[in-house]
Every structure is written in structure tokens, then in C-alpha cells.
XYZ file of C-alpha atoms in Angstrom:
487
model
C 0.000 0.000 0.000
C 1.361 3.401 -0.882
C 1.740 6.282 1.478
C -0.776 8.369 -0.419
C -3.510 5.747 -0.229
C -2.951 5.113 3.450
C -2.799 8.683 4.566
C -5.490 9.660 2.118
C -7.964 7.759 4.265
C -7.648 10.507 6.840
C -7.513 13.321 4.313
C -9.356 16.539 4.766
C -12.866 16.675 3.427
C -12.631 13.076 2.270
C -9.807 13.748 -0.178
C -7.855 10.627 -0.944
C -5.843 11.707 -3.943
C -2.341 13.017 -4.203
C -3.337 16.668 -4.357
C -3.817 16.771 -0.567
C -0.183 15.996 0.232
C 2.748 18.389 0.526
C 5.289 18.059 -2.270
C 9.009 17.423 -1.747
C 10.251 20.408 -3.763
C 13.010 21.911 -1.579
C 16.439 21.037 -2.992
C 19.757 20.701 -1.152
C 20.729 24.341 -1.747
C 17.312 25.449 -0.488
C 17.549 23.428 2.717
C 21.170 24.483 3.366
C 20.380 28.189 3.036
C 17.136 27.679 4.958
C 19.214 26.307 7.837
C 21.631 29.237 7.645
C 18.794 31.744 7.430
C 17.173 30.135 10.461
C 20.445 30.351 12.394
C 20.883 34.066 11.561
C 17.817 35.683 13.051
C 16.675 39.266 13.443
C 17.966 39.078 17.018
C 21.563 39.124 15.790
C 21.115 42.348 13.830
C 18.662 44.185 16.076
C 19.217 42.591 19.477
C 23.015 42.351 19.641
C 23.319 46.022 20.650
C 21.438 45.357 23.874
C 23.231 42.054 24.476
C 26.650 43.693 24.136
C 25.669 46.608 26.397
C 24.535 44.346 29.250
C 27.129 41.548 28.989
C 30.177 43.238 27.467
C 32.715 40.982 25.715
C 31.349 37.962 27.620
C 28.558 38.003 25.033
C 30.949 35.953 22.887
C 30.674 33.090 25.375
C 26.899 33.606 25.617
C 26.422 32.904 21.911
C 28.898 30.017 21.958
C 27.129 28.317 24.877
C 23.636 28.749 23.420
C 24.832 27.499 20.026
C 26.559 24.516 21.629
C 23.414 23.492 23.517
C 21.055 23.970 20.587
C 23.271 21.858 18.347
C 22.335 18.857 20.513
C 18.659 19.803 20.313
C 18.949 19.776 16.522
C 20.795 16.445 16.525
C 18.037 14.908 18.655
C 15.419 16.310 16.263
C 17.358 15.036 13.247
C 17.739 11.515 14.646
C 14.007 11.339 15.388
C 12.940 12.613 11.959
C 15.259 10.177 10.179
C 14.228 7.244 12.378
C 10.882 7.238 10.548
C 10.538 9.106 7.250
C 6.771 9.116 7.733
C 7.336 11.813 10.355
C 6.592 14.983 8.391
C 7.346 17.396 11.237
C 8.239 17.304 14.913
C 4.561 17.367 15.928
C 4.381 13.913 14.311
C 7.070 12.364 16.487
C 5.728 14.198 19.552
C 2.268 12.674 18.978
C 3.701 9.230 18.326
C 6.148 9.104 21.242
C 4.559 11.282 23.945
C 0.876 11.093 23.079
C -1.787 13.166 21.289
C -1.530 15.990 23.837
C 2.118 16.516 22.873
C 1.313 16.854 19.176
C -1.453 19.332 20.004
C 0.660 21.439 22.391
C 3.789 21.311 20.213
C 1.986 22.146 16.982
C -0.014 25.052 18.364
C 2.843 26.415 20.480
C 5.211 26.333 17.511
C 2.546 28.112 15.476
C 2.202 30.701 18.254
C 6.012 31.050 18.441
C 6.269 32.048 14.815
C 3.248 34.332 14.934
C 4.861 36.160 17.875
C 8.239 36.187 16.096
C 6.560 37.524 12.976
C 5.026 40.314 15.061
C 8.532 41.131 16.369
C 9.807 41.198 12.785
C 7.028 43.567 11.705
C 8.019 45.856 14.599
C 11.699 45.657 13.553
C 10.875 46.344 9.896
C 8.815 49.405 10.821
C 11.623 50.695 13.049
C 14.316 50.375 10.392
C 12.069 51.786 7.670
C 11.606 54.849 9.851
C 15.423 55.134 10.050
C 15.705 54.956 6.259
C 12.684 57.138 5.472
C 12.096 59.413 8.467
C 8.490 60.380 9.056
C 6.906 57.478 7.183
C 3.749 56.268 9.016
C 4.688 53.013 10.791
C 1.603 51.138 9.597
C 2.637 51.445 5.934
C 5.810 49.267 6.044
C 4.116 46.914 8.524
C 1.160 46.269 6.230
C 3.250 46.251 3.058
C 5.627 43.546 4.251
C 2.715 41.267 5.200
C 1.203 41.604 1.717
C 4.593 40.970 0.063
C 5.240 37.832 2.117
C 1.772 36.495 1.397
C 2.429 36.962 -2.322
C 5.775 35.145 -1.998
C 4.307 32.136 -0.208
C 1.133 31.559 -2.216
C 2.619 30.260 -5.520
C 4.585 27.063 -4.578
C 6.913 25.789 -1.876
C 9.746 26.007 -4.434
C 9.042 29.748 -4.747
C 9.339 30.083 -0.967
C 12.595 28.091 -0.992
C 14.030 30.222 -3.781
C 13.162 33.498 -2.051
C 14.535 32.298 1.280
C 17.699 31.166 -0.513
C 18.346 34.736 -1.691
C 17.289 36.285 1.625
C 19.799 34.075 3.466
C 22.509 34.765 0.883
C 22.123 38.526 1.426
C 22.527 38.053 5.192
C 25.649 35.932 4.703
C 27.254 38.463 2.344
C 26.514 41.293 4.795
C 28.099 39.500 7.760
C 31.141 38.416 5.757
C 31.548 42.014 4.493
C 31.366 43.287 8.080
C 33.989 40.788 9.252
C 36.367 41.621 6.373
C 35.902 45.396 6.809
C 36.402 45.097 10.554
C 39.571 43.026 10.214
C 41.041 45.593 7.820
C 40.274 48.343 10.359
C 41.828 46.293 13.180
C 45.051 45.386 11.351
C 45.542 48.946 10.043
C 45.019 50.448 13.510
C 41.993 52.517 12.462
C 41.478 55.519 14.779
C 38.121 57.042 15.700
C 36.558 59.130 18.468
C 36.146 56.144 20.809
C 39.755 54.952 20.402
C 41.751 52.674 18.128
C 40.508 49.473 16.490
C 42.328 46.601 18.201
C 41.635 43.150 19.620
C 42.775 44.629 22.951
C 39.407 46.404 23.160
C 37.959 43.056 24.131
C 39.670 43.103 27.537
C 40.900 46.686 28.065
C 37.537 48.103 29.202
C 36.750 46.229 32.395
C 37.827 42.779 31.262
C 35.825 40.057 29.547
C 33.167 40.112 32.304
C 32.797 43.851 33.084
C 29.399 43.483 34.777
C 30.268 40.321 36.656
C 28.250 37.110 36.654
C 24.814 38.787 36.579
C 25.821 40.825 33.534
C 26.887 37.595 31.841
C 23.528 36.018 32.762
C 21.625 39.033 31.393
C 23.253 38.436 28.010
C 21.345 35.179 27.590
C 17.958 36.912 27.562
C 17.893 38.535 24.130
C 20.589 36.210 22.721
C 18.264 33.196 22.898
C 15.866 34.941 20.537
C 18.664 35.268 17.967
C 18.554 31.481 17.543
C 14.824 30.999 17.052
C 14.184 29.338 13.714
C 17.222 27.108 14.009
C 14.813 24.136 13.946
C 13.234 25.291 10.667
C 14.837 22.429 8.749
C 12.617 20.105 10.819
C 9.488 21.964 9.739
C 10.599 21.643 6.112
C 11.256 17.889 6.391
C 8.022 16.981 4.579
C 8.994 19.118 1.589
C 12.708 18.289 1.451
C 14.200 16.188 -1.324
C 16.340 13.283 -0.064
C 16.025 14.093 3.680
C 18.457 11.304 4.671
C 21.255 13.193 2.955
C 20.196 16.832 3.220
C 19.008 17.058 6.845
C 22.266 15.713 8.400
C 24.354 18.055 6.228
C 22.313 21.073 7.291
C 22.341 20.173 11.001
C 26.039 19.245 11.198
C 27.062 22.592 9.735
C 25.369 24.542 12.569
C 28.483 24.862 14.842
C 30.630 26.289 12.013
C 27.907 28.771 11.093
C 27.554 29.936 14.687
C 31.303 30.433 15.069
C 31.463 32.460 11.849
C 28.243 34.439 11.846
C 27.803 35.068 15.569
C 31.137 34.774 17.342
C 33.231 36.073 14.433
C 31.001 39.089 13.836
C 30.779 40.025 17.526
C 34.555 39.714 18.076
C 35.154 42.086 15.160
C 32.459 44.553 16.295
C 33.812 44.845 19.849
C 37.421 45.031 18.614
C 36.714 47.936 16.275
C 34.625 49.829 18.845
C 34.805 49.229 22.622
C 31.708 47.505 23.951
C 30.968 50.549 26.130
C 29.880 52.470 23.009
C 27.011 50.126 22.158
C 23.469 50.780 23.359
C 20.193 48.878 23.209
C 17.934 49.572 20.252
C 20.724 50.386 17.790
C 22.277 47.923 15.352
C 26.084 47.563 15.856
C 26.343 46.471 12.219
C 25.092 49.806 10.910
C 27.216 51.741 13.427
C 30.459 50.028 12.344
C 30.034 50.765 8.631
C 29.116 54.363 9.424
C 32.230 54.591 11.616
C 34.386 53.370 8.733
C 33.171 56.348 6.706
C 31.123 54.097 4.480
C 27.884 56.066 4.676
C 26.356 54.339 1.678
C 27.405 50.973 3.093
C 25.643 51.848 6.351
C 22.459 52.510 4.385
C 22.916 49.208 2.559
C 23.297 47.411 5.901
C 20.056 49.041 7.022
C 18.444 47.465 3.983
C 20.104 44.143 4.855
C 18.626 44.324 8.348
C 15.242 44.889 6.746
C 15.876 41.875 4.510
C 16.829 39.810 7.568
C 13.583 40.709 9.302
C 11.642 39.899 6.130
C 13.475 36.570 5.888
C 12.511 35.718 9.449
C 8.889 36.727 8.877
C 8.899 34.756 5.614
C 10.098 31.655 7.471
C 7.459 32.268 10.119
C 4.608 32.434 7.635
C 5.882 29.238 6.001
C 6.226 27.422 9.345
C 2.880 28.467 10.783
C 0.971 27.523 7.647
C 2.528 24.035 7.528
C 1.980 23.474 11.230
C -1.695 24.492 11.112
C -2.110 22.307 8.019
C -0.720 19.324 9.960
C -2.905 20.104 12.980
C -5.985 20.227 10.773
C -5.088 16.852 9.263
C -4.984 15.423 12.792
C -8.294 16.974 13.779
C -6.590 19.489 16.104
C -7.557 22.517 13.991
C -10.578 23.399 11.823
C -10.723 21.320 8.631
C -10.680 24.515 6.586
C -6.936 24.842 7.262
C -6.178 21.305 6.116
C -6.888 21.984 2.458
C -4.226 22.608 -0.174
C -4.442 24.807 -3.235
C -3.922 23.385 -6.722
C -0.225 24.195 -6.277
C -0.176 22.172 -3.031
C 0.146 25.186 -0.759
C -1.985 25.447 2.432
C -3.358 28.831 1.411
C -6.094 29.039 4.076
C -3.481 28.519 6.785
C -1.327 31.178 5.102
C -4.178 33.690 5.214
C -4.696 32.971 8.927
C -1.017 33.623 9.745
C -0.925 36.874 7.763
C -4.095 38.185 9.407
C -2.592 37.556 12.848
C 0.629 39.349 11.871
C -1.444 42.500 11.576
C -1.360 42.634 15.393
C 2.260 43.753 14.968
C 0.987 46.894 13.273
C -1.310 47.534 16.257
C 1.577 47.059 18.718
C 3.542 49.768 16.925
C 1.017 52.267 18.275
C 0.637 50.694 21.725
C 3.632 52.577 23.108
C 6.337 55.086 22.269
C 9.300 52.717 22.502
C 9.697 50.273 19.588
C 12.692 48.678 21.325
C 10.640 47.891 24.451
C 7.863 46.330 22.346
C 10.490 44.240 20.533
C 12.036 43.034 23.837
C 8.673 42.036 25.307
C 7.553 40.142 22.228
C 10.892 38.379 21.737
C 10.966 37.149 25.343
C 7.542 35.528 24.971
C 8.719 33.969 21.710
C 11.962 32.644 23.247
C 10.126 30.987 26.161
C 7.676 29.270 23.805
C 10.487 28.105 21.520
C 12.247 26.597 24.538
C 9.058 24.657 25.290
C 9.089 23.242 21.748
C 12.798 22.366 21.996
C 12.091 20.659 25.338
C 9.423 18.515 23.646
C 12.099 17.427 21.132
C 14.324 16.265 23.973
C 11.545 14.525 25.909
C 10.493 12.728 22.709
C 14.094 11.623 22.243
C 14.234 10.172 25.767
C 11.070 8.140 25.112
C 12.391 7.043 21.709
C 15.620 5.728 23.240
C 13.662 3.815 25.886
C 10.905 2.360 23.687
C 12.807 1.708 20.467
C 16.380 0.819 21.423
C 16.821 -1.279 18.277
C 16.080 1.714 16.038
C 18.351 3.933 18.106
C 21.170 1.378 17.827
C 20.744 1.168 14.044
C 20.585 4.959 13.544
C 23.070 6.423 11.071
C 22.648 9.888 12.607
C 22.946 9.300 16.346
C 22.921 12.229 18.736
C 26.383 12.727 20.327
C 26.276 12.192 24.069
C 22.869 10.535 23.863
C 20.662 10.640 26.943
C 23.301 12.342 29.112
C 23.413 15.419 26.863
C 19.618 15.616 26.883
C 19.681 16.201 30.635
C 22.536 18.703 30.283
C 20.522 20.760 27.771
C 17.343 20.545 29.886
C 19.313 21.893 32.861
C 20.543 24.721 30.621
C 16.949 25.628 29.727
C 16.121 25.874 33.435
C 19.070 28.269 33.761
C 17.701 30.394 30.887
C 14.301 30.636 32.579
C 16.007 31.831 35.739
C 18.029 34.347 33.704
C 14.794 35.816 32.343
C 13.685 36.604 35.912
C 16.707 38.845 36.584
C 15.510 41.823 34.479
C 12.163 43.637 34.895
C 11.172 43.683 31.195
C 11.882 40.001 30.545
C 10.311 39.006 33.885
C 7.049 40.690 32.886
C 7.006 38.849 29.568
C 7.863 35.567 31.323
C 4.913 35.988 33.698
C 2.544 36.689 30.793
C 3.571 33.599 28.773
C 1.694 30.999 30.920
C -1.579 32.556 29.722
C -0.940 30.889 26.354
C -0.493 27.463 27.916
C -3.613 27.945 30.049
C -5.579 28.640 26.861
C -4.118 25.493 25.282
C -5.154 23.371 28.270
C -8.740 24.612 27.979
C -8.743 24.007 24.207
C -7.290 20.511 24.654
C -10.012 19.531 27.132
C -12.556 20.153 24.379
C -10.560 18.854 21.406
C -9.453 15.532 22.912
C -13.076 14.302 23.187
C -13.994 15.336 19.672
C -14.888 12.294 17.509
C -13.188 13.991 14.569
C -9.921 14.367 16.530
C -9.996 10.792 17.881
C -10.687 9.293 14.448
C -8.090 11.312 12.589
C -5.392 11.071 15.239
C -5.756 7.295 15.634
C -5.607 6.801 11.856
C -2.536 9.016 11.604
C -0.696 7.201 14.396
C -1.520 3.817 12.805
C -0.027 5.134 9.579
C 3.144 6.357 11.330
C 3.666 3.032 13.090
C 2.789 0.754 10.168
C 6.149 -0.717 9.158
C 4.611 -2.171 5.981
C 3.902 1.276 4.571
C 6.717 2.460 2.364
C 7.853 5.990 3.161
C 8.869 8.149 0.250
């Protein structure tokens, strides 16, 4: 029996033909750049100013530690997805290994994560547009970017992959240009009002930990948000060509990308200009090019930051639409969102995500400080992403216990295995504590449980729904049926 026939039995609206299945249209270059784009978030461009100001040069270690821990999260996710190619996303393995509640909570929370992140991106885009075109009404760029992203995602998944490929490439070129320009300034002893460009700036202004341990801890708050989207390759698994080859390549390259794009860029930034010169709400990338006398380059970087925010929002719209589509197929969301267009795009789910992004435009007028709105929204997003990453790890623990033969035969085993799972979980507890040390992030942390309370109430109704029970049971039988050939 083919996959299409089996899964078609639980198709939306009685559809049993191939037009109700996502198409594997993302090539190796798409998935590689998708992984890079996910690892270079808006938080690096917009949030690094605040992170540097509160943590000083120790921010280098902050990004290295977060990247190190999340690499193991991605390896656990990769091993689970490749253990059963019928898993089309991480909500599939969560449902299979932890139970239907896990698929429901993971799917909807991940959807919520990207909606919130998209709102943060709309805020960032409006802020940087105002810097480029002073006086422009904030609602214009906010609304315009939503319409553009909808137009980019409606045609086909290949169109999304192609656009994200170029978005990510622009970000890479910008960071490499910054690193090269900065190194030239350092090695030529470039002088400016704040001093001389030199690696000594890393330790000459209060040492590597100028604000002590608590300053180091504070650096983790906004830095975590810079990594959201790193799991995007898992969302794209159902539409990835040759996942057994492409997913491991994308995941294994994460440490190198973090060292280059995060650590390398931050070392150069703080060597050219002492960390004491950076303030929250301003992009260090733009400041460095302006300092070098490259006024036009600074404007170009402003456009790159806009592109980065659009890339993140683009990924968010893609992710949320696919997650709602999967939830609808399992009976955890209205059937309306489980239908595909003729081009096999979940257009109803796309419309839902774009409508909700309009709340970002409203938030722009909720207060006078765009930076404060960005910090609040990104903290909520980071906490919810950590919940999703925790589900990955808990699913992995159950997988190792229930299916030891599959784990032993895996060609993409997680380094450190179960031990590293507990290390990363302990790290997440540390991050939650870190969020309580600053008033703005503490407020956002206290607000976040409202989302989970709403999910609990929704789950109490959904779990007894005949539609949910029927669809979920059929889907789990399909996932566990060894006789069904996965594509």
C-alpha cells in the first residue's frame, strides 16, 4: 500500500488523492540556506546592541554556549525525523512518542512562536524603515511587508525556498563584508573618536566580564531569541528532497555557522569599537560601517537588516501555515486549514497567519518605545520556543527507551545521547532563571503561561472530539505501520 492511499484515508474533506499531500520540492541548496537563514535571526542584527551593552565581551561566550546546547537539540530532532521518514514534522514524532496531547501542544505552540516572532519582525521592519525614510507612518511598512510575504508564499513551496535562498545569501554576504571590513580596520590600527581598532578592546575596558556574573547572565535573555528558527529544517522535512542526505548536512554545519556568523562578527564589532559604546535599540552592524566612513554601506546594511527581518517573517509564515495544516489533518484545527491549493500550498493557513501578523501593526502604536515592544515580544517567543525544543528532547528520551533497536541502528545518532539531553534541559532551566533577573523580561515571562492555560482549555474540548480521535488514531496507525513504504 502506498503512502498516499494510506494517509489519504484521513484526508481533509474526504480527499484521498495526491493533491492533498505536501510536495518534496526543496532542494539541497534550499535546505542548506534555509538552515543558515534560520540560524541568523533578526535578534543578531537588532538585538546584539542590547546584548553587548549588558554583557560586554562575555557576550561571545553567551552565543557560543547557546549554540553549543542547541546543536544537541537539533541532533536529537534530526535523529528522530530520520528514524521514521513518515514523520513529516516534529509534531508527528511528539504525537507518536509522547501522546496526542504533545502533538497538540507542540503544533499550536510552535505556530504561536512564529506568529509572535513575525510580530517582532514587523516591529523591527517598521523601526528600520523609519530610520531609512524618516516620518513614514509606521503602519505602511508593517502592512506592506505582510502583503509581500503572502504573495511570496502563495505560488509554490519552491518559490518560498528560492526566495529564502536569496534572503539568506544577502545576510551571509553582509556579515562576511562586516567581518572583512572590521579586520582591515583592526590590522591597520583605524582611529576614531572612541579609540583605536584593536583586539585589545575586548579586555581593556573592564575585562571580559565587566558586569560580573549577573551581567553575563543578562546576556542570555535577548541572545536566545537570535537562535529561534534554528529548527526550521525540521518543519521543512516533509517538503525536502532526499532528507536522509540533506538534513544531516544542514544540522552538522550549525556549529561552524555559529562560530562564523555570531562569534566572528561580535569579536570584530567589539574590537573595532569598545563595547561601552554600544546601546540597546541600535544595530552595531550599521554603526560600524558608518564609523568606517562608508555612509552608503551603512544605508545598505540598514536594507540588509530589513531583509533579515523579512526573511525571518517569511520563514514564520511558512512554518505556521505548515503546522496548522498538519494540525488540521490530525483533527486538532478546523478542517478549513487542512486543504491545499492546486499548487499544493496550504493557502487558508497562510491567510490565517498573515491576518494575525497584523497585530504587529497595532503594537507599533501601543507605546512610544519600539525597542521595548520588541524586547517584550521576543521574550515571549523565546520561552515558547524553549518549550518546543524541550518537547524534542523529551520525545528523544522516550524514543531511546521504547525503540532501542532503532536507536542502535541509527546512522545519525545524537552525540552524548541521553546524558546530553539532561545537560541541555538543565541549561533551559538556567535560561528561565536568567529571564527573571531583568524587569522587562520578567514581565514577559509571567505573561507567557496565559498561552499554555488557553491550550489546556482548548485541549479539554478537542481531545473528546470524535473527529480528533478518528483522525489522530488513523494518523498514528499510519506512522507506526512498518509495511507502509515511506517516500
